[in-house]
């Protein structure tokens, strides 16, 4: 009898493989970082070969460390950094160029030209605002800027994929070219009402349909892992979801109105809106959460482009701390932010502002400012960006948030979680298992092969680790928010040329 599900969690800075048992407990983890490339200001790239080699090596490592035979693995699930765009040759499997990462801004000017004539059309069909963040303009850029790419694409010789599709292609030895609706809905080419690739949008971006993967549900058997990578048996790949939707599922936010935030490289906040697409009036995104057994669940989403990445910058750019965790103890050397506010929009501003030309800004520095104040302002800057998105969500659905579920690496910081509860003035709830992104992919894969019976069985596994209650007075929280929004205004539209 199979005892485990393996989740492949392919993130922006590292690839991980995690073994889960039937109780949803983490049995073993393997992780490997891979390089980021910044060829020009505002450009961010990955090497698709390095994504693949890091991911397949941690898969082999975690199987070896856990010492499990193939017949004990019920299924493999995939969760991935979303929007990151790659195109490869169908015959050779060779990428035509580096992957263009979701953070990349090279197509911002082109996206600006589309906003006036097509903004409403794209929002209605895809649930997205026009931005360089999404895949469509990245695909177009690759076809127009890599020698011979457009001609090959017109002949049907190239394949496009987000990271899930690339991993599935590689794991099955090039047999399967598939994505799921949670990833397809982030391309700006997928109609989330019709649940299909949209010909009008393909024409607008000048992208041949032959490039695109088939869209299957988030929980079904797509193919089997090639025996080169897991020897001794046919292990099904049976679950796919983009990282934020996977975390929503892993947090068991399966009821309408439930909210989670993942604190990773960026911060991504999703609210389950059930079987209906909620059209945001406050610059949030409507997106597919998942599709299981023919039923589609939608979500509202707000993304902070720079969350944990702000801490990385304080570590690597400012060199105020040697490790990311050390920012907590440095921030605790001061009682408050000393009037310092850091708006960490180091890659433009996401929801609800959508300002591609905003830049990181530190305000309120005086002679009395210390490294502790900057450390604290960094953590507050992450929490305050999240606050702005929650308020926009509350306006869209006409209801206030009662409980806020958190996960991701930075949610392990008690100080950050306390700051979050303080600015919200309501409870922030951290689960026992923080690996909710990988867990969500494992649950989707396990459901497809009967490892778990249904979502009700899974929901019983979710457990609280700690509830953070507000300790700051409402007056003090209002004061912090006033100056925060002043700082946000200063950061906006910084780049003019």
Coordinates of C-alpha atoms in Angstrom, one line a residue:
X1 CA 0.0 0.0 0.0
X2 CA 1.3 3.5 -0.8
X3 CA 2.2 5.4 2.3
X4 CA 3.4 8.8 1.0
X5 CA 2.8 11.6 -1.5
X6 CA 5.8 13.7 -2.7
X7 CA 5.4 17.4 -3.5
X8 CA 7.7 19.2 -5.8
X9 CA 7.7 22.9 -4.7
X10 CA 9.5 24.9 -7.4
X11 CA 10.0 28.4 -6.1
X12 CA 11.6 31.6 -7.2
X13 CA 14.9 31.1 -5.5
X14 CA 14.9 27.4 -4.6
X15 CA 13.5 24.0 -5.6
X16 CA 12.3 21.6 -2.9
X17 CA 10.9 18.1 -2.6
X18 CA 8.8 17.2 0.4
X19 CA 7.5 13.8 1.5
X20 CA 4.1 13.8 3.3
X21 CA 2.4 10.9 5.0
X22 CA -1.3 10.2 5.2
X23 CA -1.7 12.5 8.2
X24 CA -0.3 15.4 6.2
X25 CA 2.9 15.4 8.3
X26 CA 6.3 16.3 6.8
X27 CA 8.5 13.2 6.7
X28 CA 11.5 14.6 4.9
X29 CA 12.6 17.6 2.9
X30 CA 15.3 18.3 0.4
X31 CA 16.1 21.8 -0.9
X32 CA 18.4 23.4 -3.4
X33 CA 18.9 27.0 -4.3
X34 CA 19.6 28.0 -7.9
X35 CA 20.9 31.3 -9.4
X36 CA 19.0 34.4 -10.3
X37 CA 20.2 36.5 -13.3
X38 CA 19.7 40.2 -13.7
X39 CA 21.1 41.0 -17.2
X40 CA 19.7 44.6 -17.3
X41 CA 18.0 46.8 -14.7
X42 CA 14.4 45.5 -14.2
X43 CA 15.2 42.2 -15.9
X44 CA 15.0 38.9 -13.9
X45 CA 15.8 35.5 -15.5
X46 CA 16.3 31.9 -14.6
X47 CA 18.0 29.2 -16.6
X48 CA 15.3 26.5 -17.3
X49 CA 18.1 23.8 -17.1
X50 CA 19.0 24.9 -13.6
X51 CA 15.3 24.9 -12.5
X52 CA 15.0 21.3 -13.8
X53 CA 18.4 20.0 -12.5
X54 CA 17.8 21.5 -9.0
X55 CA 14.2 20.0 -8.9
X56 CA 15.1 16.5 -10.1
X57 CA 18.1 16.4 -7.8
X58 CA 16.0 17.2 -4.7
X59 CA 13.5 14.6 -5.8
X60 CA 16.2 11.9 -5.9
X61 CA 17.7 13.2 -2.6
X62 CA 14.4 13.1 -0.7
X63 CA 13.6 9.6 -1.9
X64 CA 17.1 8.4 -0.9
X65 CA 17.0 10.2 2.5
X66 CA 13.6 8.7 3.3
X67 CA 14.5 5.3 1.7
X68 CA 11.2 4.7 0.1
X69 CA 10.5 2.3 -2.8
X70 CA 8.4 3.5 -5.7
X71 CA 5.4 1.3 -4.7
X72 CA 5.1 3.3 -1.5
X73 CA 4.7 6.6 -3.3
X74 CA 1.0 7.2 -4.1
X75 CA 1.6 10.2 -6.3
X76 CA 3.6 13.3 -7.1
X77 CA 2.1 16.8 -6.9
X78 CA 3.7 20.0 -8.4
X79 CA 3.4 23.5 -7.2
X80 CA 5.3 26.3 -8.7
X81 CA 6.3 30.0 -9.0
X82 CA 3.7 31.4 -11.3
X83 CA 3.8 33.6 -14.5
X84 CA 7.5 32.8 -15.1
X85 CA 7.6 32.1 -18.8
X86 CA 9.7 29.7 -20.8
X87 CA 9.6 28.5 -24.5
X88 CA 11.3 25.4 -25.7
X89 CA 11.8 23.3 -28.9
X90 CA 9.3 20.5 -29.0
X91 CA 11.7 18.1 -30.8
X92 CA 14.9 18.7 -28.8
X93 CA 13.4 19.9 -25.5
X94 CA 16.0 22.8 -25.6
X95 CA 14.8 26.2 -24.2
X96 CA 15.1 28.9 -26.8
X97 CA 16.2 31.4 -24.1
X98 CA 16.3 31.9 -20.3
X99 CA 13.0 31.9 -18.5
X100 CA 11.6 35.4 -17.9
X101 CA 10.7 35.5 -14.2
X102 CA 7.4 36.9 -12.9
X103 CA 9.3 39.8 -11.3
X104 CA 10.7 40.9 -14.7
X105 CA 9.6 44.4 -15.9
X106 CA 11.0 44.5 -19.5
X107 CA 7.6 44.5 -21.1
X108 CA 6.2 47.3 -18.9
X109 CA 6.1 49.9 -21.6
X110 CA 4.4 47.6 -24.0
X111 CA 1.8 46.8 -21.4
X112 CA 1.1 50.5 -20.9
X113 CA 0.1 50.8 -24.6
X114 CA -2.6 48.2 -24.0
X115 CA -4.2 49.6 -20.9
X116 CA -6.4 52.2 -22.5
X117 CA -7.8 50.3 -25.5
X118 CA -7.9 46.8 -23.9
X119 CA -7.8 47.1 -20.1
X120 CA -11.5 46.4 -19.6
X121 CA -11.7 43.5 -22.2
X122 CA -8.7 41.8 -20.5
X123 CA -10.1 42.3 -17.0
X124 CA -13.5 40.9 -18.0
X125 CA -12.0 37.8 -19.7
X126 CA -9.0 37.0 -17.5
X127 CA -9.8 38.7 -14.1
X128 CA -6.3 40.3 -14.4
X129 CA -5.1 43.9 -14.8
X130 CA -2.7 44.5 -17.6
X131 CA 0.8 44.2 -16.2
X132 CA 4.3 42.9 -17.2
X133 CA 3.9 40.5 -14.3
X134 CA 1.8 38.0 -16.3
X135 CA 3.0 35.6 -19.0
X136 CA 1.4 37.0 -22.2
X137 CA 3.7 39.9 -22.8
X138 CA 6.7 37.8 -21.8
X139 CA 5.9 35.1 -24.5
X140 CA 5.4 37.8 -27.1
X141 CA 8.8 39.3 -26.2
X142 CA 10.6 35.9 -26.5
X143 CA 9.0 35.3 -30.0
X144 CA 10.0 38.8 -31.1
X145 CA 13.5 39.0 -29.7
X146 CA 15.0 35.5 -30.0
X147 CA 16.3 34.9 -33.6
X148 CA 14.0 32.6 -35.6
X149 CA 11.6 32.0 -32.7
X150 CA 8.5 33.5 -34.3
X151 CA 8.9 31.5 -37.5
X152 CA 9.4 28.2 -35.5
X153 CA 6.4 29.0 -33.4
X154 CA 4.2 29.6 -36.5
X155 CA 5.3 26.2 -37.7
X156 CA 4.2 24.6 -34.4
X157 CA 7.8 23.6 -33.4
X158 CA 7.9 25.4 -30.1
X159 CA 6.1 24.8 -26.7
X160 CA 5.3 27.4 -24.1
X161 CA 5.0 26.6 -20.4
X162 CA 4.9 28.1 -17.0
X163 CA 7.2 26.2 -14.5
X164 CA 4.6 23.4 -13.8
X165 CA 4.4 22.6 -17.5
X166 CA 8.2 22.5 -17.9
X167 CA 8.6 20.2 -14.9
X168 CA 5.8 17.9 -16.2
X169 CA 7.3 17.8 -19.6
X170 CA 10.7 16.9 -18.2
X171 CA 9.4 14.4 -15.6
X172 CA 7.5 12.5 -18.3
X173 CA 10.4 12.5 -20.8
X174 CA 8.6 15.0 -23.1
X175 CA 5.4 13.0 -23.3
X176 CA 3.0 15.5 -21.6
X177 CA 2.4 19.1 -22.4
X178 CA -0.2 20.2 -19.8
X179 CA -1.0 22.9 -17.3
X180 CA -3.9 23.4 -14.8
X181 CA -6.4 26.2 -14.6
X182 CA -4.7 27.9 -11.6
X183 CA -1.6 28.4 -13.7
X184 CA -3.4 29.1 -17.0
X185 CA -5.4 31.8 -15.3
X186 CA -2.1 33.7 -14.7
X187 CA -1.0 34.0 -18.3
X188 CA -3.5 36.7 -19.4
X189 CA -4.5 34.4 -22.3
X190 CA -7.0 32.2 -20.5
X191 CA -10.7 33.1 -20.2
X192 CA -11.6 32.2 -16.6
X193 CA -15.4 32.2 -17.4
X194 CA -15.2 29.9 -20.4
X195 CA -12.2 28.0 -18.9
X196 CA -10.4 28.0 -22.2
X197 CA -7.6 29.7 -24.1
X198 CA -9.0 32.8 -25.7
X199 CA -8.5 33.4 -29.4
X200 CA -9.1 37.2 -29.2
X201 CA -6.3 37.5 -26.6
X202 CA -3.9 35.2 -28.6
X203 CA -4.5 37.5 -31.6
X204 CA -3.9 40.6 -29.5
X205 CA -0.5 39.3 -28.2
X206 CA 0.3 37.7 -31.5
X207 CA 0.8 34.2 -30.0
X208 CA 0.2 31.1 -32.0
X209 CA -2.3 28.7 -30.3
X210 CA 0.0 25.7 -31.1
X211 CA 2.5 27.0 -28.5
X212 CA 0.1 26.4 -25.6
X213 CA -0.3 23.4 -23.3
X214 CA -3.5 21.5 -22.8
X215 CA -5.4 22.6 -19.7
X216 CA -6.5 19.8 -17.4
X217 CA -8.0 20.0 -13.9
X218 CA -5.8 20.6 -10.8
X219 CA -6.3 17.1 -9.5
X220 CA -6.1 14.2 -12.0
X221 CA -3.4 11.8 -13.4
X222 CA -1.5 13.7 -16.2
X223 CA 1.2 11.1 -16.7
X224 CA 3.9 9.1 -15.0
X225 CA 7.3 9.9 -13.7
X226 CA 9.9 8.5 -16.2
X227 CA 11.8 5.5 -14.6
X228 CA 15.0 7.4 -14.9
X229 CA 13.9 9.7 -12.1
X230 CA 12.0 7.2 -9.8
X231 CA 13.0 3.7 -10.6
X232 CA 11.0 0.6 -9.9
X233 CA 7.5 1.6 -10.6
X234 CA 5.0 3.9 -12.4
X235 CA 4.4 6.8 -10.1
X236 CA 1.6 9.1 -11.2
X237 CA 1.9 12.9 -11.4
X238 CA -1.6 13.8 -10.3
X239 CA -1.8 17.3 -8.9
X240 CA -0.8 20.8 -10.1
X241 CA -1.5 24.2 -8.7
X242 CA 0.3 27.5 -8.8
X243 CA 2.0 28.2 -5.5
X244 CA -0.5 30.6 -4.0
X245 CA -3.6 28.6 -5.0
X246 CA -1.8 25.5 -3.6
X247 CA -1.3 27.3 -0.3
X248 CA -5.0 28.3 -0.2
X249 CA -5.9 24.6 -0.6
X250 CA -3.2 23.5 1.9
X251 CA -4.6 25.9 4.5
X252 CA -7.9 24.3 3.9
X253 CA -9.5 27.6 2.9
X254 CA -12.1 25.6 1.1
X255 CA -15.1 27.6 2.3
X256 CA -16.2 30.9 0.6
X257 CA -14.8 33.9 2.4
X258 CA -11.8 32.2 3.9
X259 CA -8.5 34.1 3.6
X260 CA -4.8 33.2 3.7
X261 CA -1.5 35.0 3.1
X262 CA 1.8 33.4 2.1
X263 CA 4.9 35.2 3.2
X264 CA 7.5 34.2 0.6
X265 CA 9.7 36.2 -1.8
X266 CA 6.5 38.2 -2.3
X267 CA 3.4 38.1 -0.2
X268 CA 0.3 36.7 -1.8
X269 CA -3.1 37.0 -0.2
X270 CA -6.1 35.0 -1.5
X271 CA -9.7 34.8 -0.6
X272 CA -11.9 31.9 -1.6
X273 CA -14.9 33.3 -3.5
X274 CA -16.6 30.0 -4.2
X275 CA -18.1 29.2 -7.6
X276 CA -18.4 32.8 -8.7
X277 CA -15.9 35.2 -10.2
X278 CA -15.9 38.3 -8.0
X279 CA -15.1 41.4 -10.2
X280 CA -12.8 43.6 -8.1
X281 CA -13.6 47.3 -7.9
X282 CA -10.3 47.8 -5.9
X283 CA -7.6 46.7 -8.3
X284 CA -7.4 43.1 -7.0
X285 CA -7.2 40.1 -9.3
X286 CA -9.9 37.5 -9.9
X287 CA -8.3 34.1 -10.5
X288 CA -9.0 30.4 -10.6
X289 CA -8.2 28.8 -7.3
X290 CA -8.5 25.2 -8.4
X291 CA -10.6 22.8 -10.5
X292 CA -11.5 19.4 -9.0
X293 CA -13.8 16.9 -10.6
X294 CA -15.3 19.4 -13.0
X295 CA -16.0 22.0 -10.3
X296 CA -14.2 25.3 -10.5
X297 CA -13.4 27.4 -7.4
X298 CA -12.4 31.0 -7.8
X299 CA -10.4 33.5 -5.6
X300 CA -9.7 37.1 -5.2
X301 CA -6.0 37.8 -5.0
X302 CA -3.7 40.6 -4.1
X303 CA 0.1 40.3 -4.5
X304 CA 2.9 42.1 -2.8
X305 CA 5.9 41.8 -5.2
X306 CA 8.5 42.2 -2.5
X307 CA 7.9 40.5 0.9
X308 CA 10.7 38.3 2.1
X309 CA 12.8 39.7 -0.7
X310 CA 13.0 42.9 1.3
X311 CA 14.7 41.0 4.1
X312 CA 17.1 39.4 1.6
X313 CA 18.0 42.9 0.4
X314 CA 18.6 44.1 3.9
X315 CA 20.9 41.0 4.3
X316 CA 22.7 41.1 0.9
X317 CA 22.4 44.7 -0.2
X318 CA 22.6 46.7 3.0
X319 CA 24.5 43.9 4.9
X320 CA 22.8 44.9 8.1
X321 CA 22.3 41.2 9.1
X322 CA 24.2 38.0 8.2
X323 CA 21.2 35.8 8.0
X324 CA 17.6 36.5 7.2
X325 CA 16.4 35.3 10.7
X326 CA 18.7 37.8 12.3
X327 CA 16.5 40.7 11.2
X328 CA 14.0 39.7 14.0
X329 CA 16.5 40.1 16.9
X330 CA 17.9 43.3 15.3
X331 CA 14.3 44.7 15.0
X332 CA 13.7 43.8 18.7
X333 CA 16.5 46.1 19.8
X334 CA 14.1 49.1 19.4
X335 CA 10.7 49.6 20.9
X336 CA 9.1 50.9 17.7
X337 CA 10.1 52.2 14.2
X338 CA 11.4 55.5 15.5
X339 CA 9.4 57.3 12.8
X340 CA 11.1 55.3 10.0
X341 CA 8.9 53.8 7.2
X342 CA 10.2 51.5 4.4
X343 CA 8.1 51.0 1.4
X344 CA 9.8 47.9 -0.1
X345 CA 8.6 48.2 -3.7
X346 CA 12.0 47.1 -5.1
X347 CA 10.3 45.7 -8.2
X348 CA 7.4 48.1 -8.7
X349 CA 4.2 48.0 -6.7
X350 CA 1.6 45.3 -6.8
X351 CA -2.0 45.3 -5.6
X352 CA -3.9 47.5 -4.9
X353 CA -1.7 50.2 -6.5
X354 CA -0.3 48.5 -9.6
X355 CA 2.5 51.1 -10.1
X356 CA 5.2 49.7 -12.4
X357 CA 7.3 52.8 -11.8
X358 CA 7.3 52.9 -8.0
X359 CA 10.6 52.3 -6.3
X360 CA 11.7 51.4 -2.8
X361 CA 11.7 54.3 -0.4
X362 CA 12.8 54.7 3.2
X363 CA 11.3 57.8 4.8
X364 CA 11.6 59.5 8.2
X365 CA 15.4 58.9 8.7
X366 CA 17.0 61.2 11.4
X367 CA 20.3 61.3 13.2
X368 CA 18.8 59.1 15.8
X369 CA 17.9 56.3 13.3
X370 CA 19.7 53.0 13.9
X371 CA 20.0 49.8 12.1
X372 CA 17.3 48.4 14.5
X373 CA 14.8 51.0 13.2
X374 CA 15.5 50.1 9.6
X375 CA 15.1 46.4 10.5
X376 CA 11.8 47.0 12.2
X377 CA 10.6 49.3 9.4
X378 CA 11.4 46.4 6.9
X379 CA 9.1 44.0 8.8
X380 CA 6.4 46.6 9.2
X381 CA 6.7 47.4 5.4
X382 CA 5.8 43.8 4.7
X383 CA 2.9 43.7 7.1
X384 CA 1.5 47.1 6.0
X385 CA 1.5 46.1 2.3
X386 CA -0.6 43.1 3.3
X387 CA -2.9 45.4 5.3
X388 CA -3.7 47.5 2.2
X389 CA -4.7 44.3 0.2
X390 CA -7.0 43.0 3.0
X391 CA -8.8 46.4 3.2
X392 CA -9.3 46.3 -0.6
X393 CA -10.7 42.7 -0.4
X394 CA -13.1 43.7 2.4
X395 CA -14.4 46.5 0.2
X396 CA -14.9 44.1 -2.8
X397 CA -16.9 41.5 -0.8
X398 CA -18.6 43.9 1.6
X399 CA -17.6 42.0 4.7
X400 CA -14.8 42.3 7.3
X401 CA -12.2 39.7 7.9
X402 CA -12.5 37.7 11.1
X403 CA -9.6 35.4 10.8
X404 CA -6.4 35.5 8.8
X405 CA -4.4 32.3 8.1
X406 CA -0.7 32.7 7.4
X407 CA 2.1 30.5 6.0
X408 CA 5.4 30.7 4.1
X409 CA 8.9 31.1 5.4
X410 CA 8.6 34.5 7.0
X411 CA 5.4 33.5 8.9
X412 CA 7.8 31.7 11.3
X413 CA 8.8 35.2 12.6
X414 CA 6.8 35.8 15.8
X415 CA 7.6 39.5 15.6
X416 CA 6.3 39.9 12.0
X417 CA 3.1 38.0 12.9
X418 CA 2.6 40.2 16.0
X419 CA 3.1 43.3 13.9
X420 CA 0.6 41.9 11.4
X421 CA -2.1 41.4 14.1
X422 CA -1.4 44.8 15.5
X423 CA -1.9 46.7 12.2
X424 CA -5.0 44.6 11.4
X425 CA -6.5 44.8 14.9
X426 CA -7.8 41.3 14.5
X427 CA -6.3 37.7 15.0
X428 CA -3.6 36.3 12.8
X429 CA -3.5 32.4 12.9
X430 CA -0.5 30.3 12.1
X431 CA -0.9 26.6 11.4
X432 CA 1.3 23.8 12.8
X433 CA 2.5 23.0 9.3
X434 CA 3.9 26.0 7.5
X435 CA 4.6 24.0 4.3
X436 CA 1.1 24.7 3.1
X437 CA 2.1 25.4 -0.5
X438 CA 3.7 22.0 -0.9
X439 CA 1.0 20.4 1.3
X440 CA -1.7 21.8 -1.1
X441 CA -0.1 20.2 -4.1
X442 CA 0.2 16.9 -2.1
X443 CA -3.5 17.0 -1.2
X444 CA -4.5 17.6 -4.8
X445 CA -2.3 14.7 -6.1
X446 CA -3.5 12.4 -3.3
X447 CA -7.2 13.2 -3.9
X448 CA -6.8 12.2 -7.6
X449 CA -5.5 8.7 -6.8
X450 CA -7.7 8.0 -3.7
X451 CA -4.9 8.4 -1.1
X452 CA -7.3 10.8 0.6
X453 CA -11.1 10.2 0.2
X454 CA -12.3 13.8 0.0
X455 CA -11.6 17.4 1.3
X456 CA -13.6 16.7 4.5
X457 CA -11.1 14.1 5.5
X458 CA -8.2 16.5 4.7
X459 CA -9.8 19.4 6.6
X460 CA -9.6 17.5 9.8
X461 CA -5.8 17.5 9.6
X462 CA -5.5 21.3 9.7
X463 CA -4.3 22.5 13.2
X464 CA -3.4 25.9 14.7
X465 CA 0.1 26.4 16.0
X466 CA -0.5 29.9 17.5
X467 CA -3.0 32.8 17.4
X468 CA -1.5 36.3 17.4
X469 CA -3.8 38.8 19.0
X470 CA -3.5 42.6 18.7
X471 CA -1.3 44.2 21.4
X472 CA -1.0 47.7 19.9
X473 CA -3.7 50.3 20.7
X474 CA -6.1 51.2 17.9
X475 CA -4.8 54.8 18.1
X476 CA -1.2 53.8 17.7
X477 CA -2.2 51.5 14.8
X478 CA -4.0 54.4 13.1
X479 CA -0.9 56.6 13.6
X480 CA 1.4 54.0 11.9
X481 CA -1.1 53.6 9.0
X482 CA -1.3 57.4 8.5
X483 CA 2.5 57.7 8.0
X484 CA 2.7 54.5 6.0
X485 CA 0.2 55.8 3.4
X486 CA 2.2 59.1 3.3
X487 CA 5.3 57.1 2.5
X488 CA 3.5 55.0 -0.2
X489 CA 2.6 58.3 -2.0
X490 CA 6.2 59.3 -1.9
X491 CA 7.3 56.0 -3.5
X492 CA 4.8 56.1 -6.3
X493 CA 5.6 57.0 -9.9
X494 CA 9.3 57.5 -9.1
X495 CA 10.6 56.6 -12.6
X496 CA 9.6 59.1 -15.2
X497 CA 11.8 58.5 -18.3

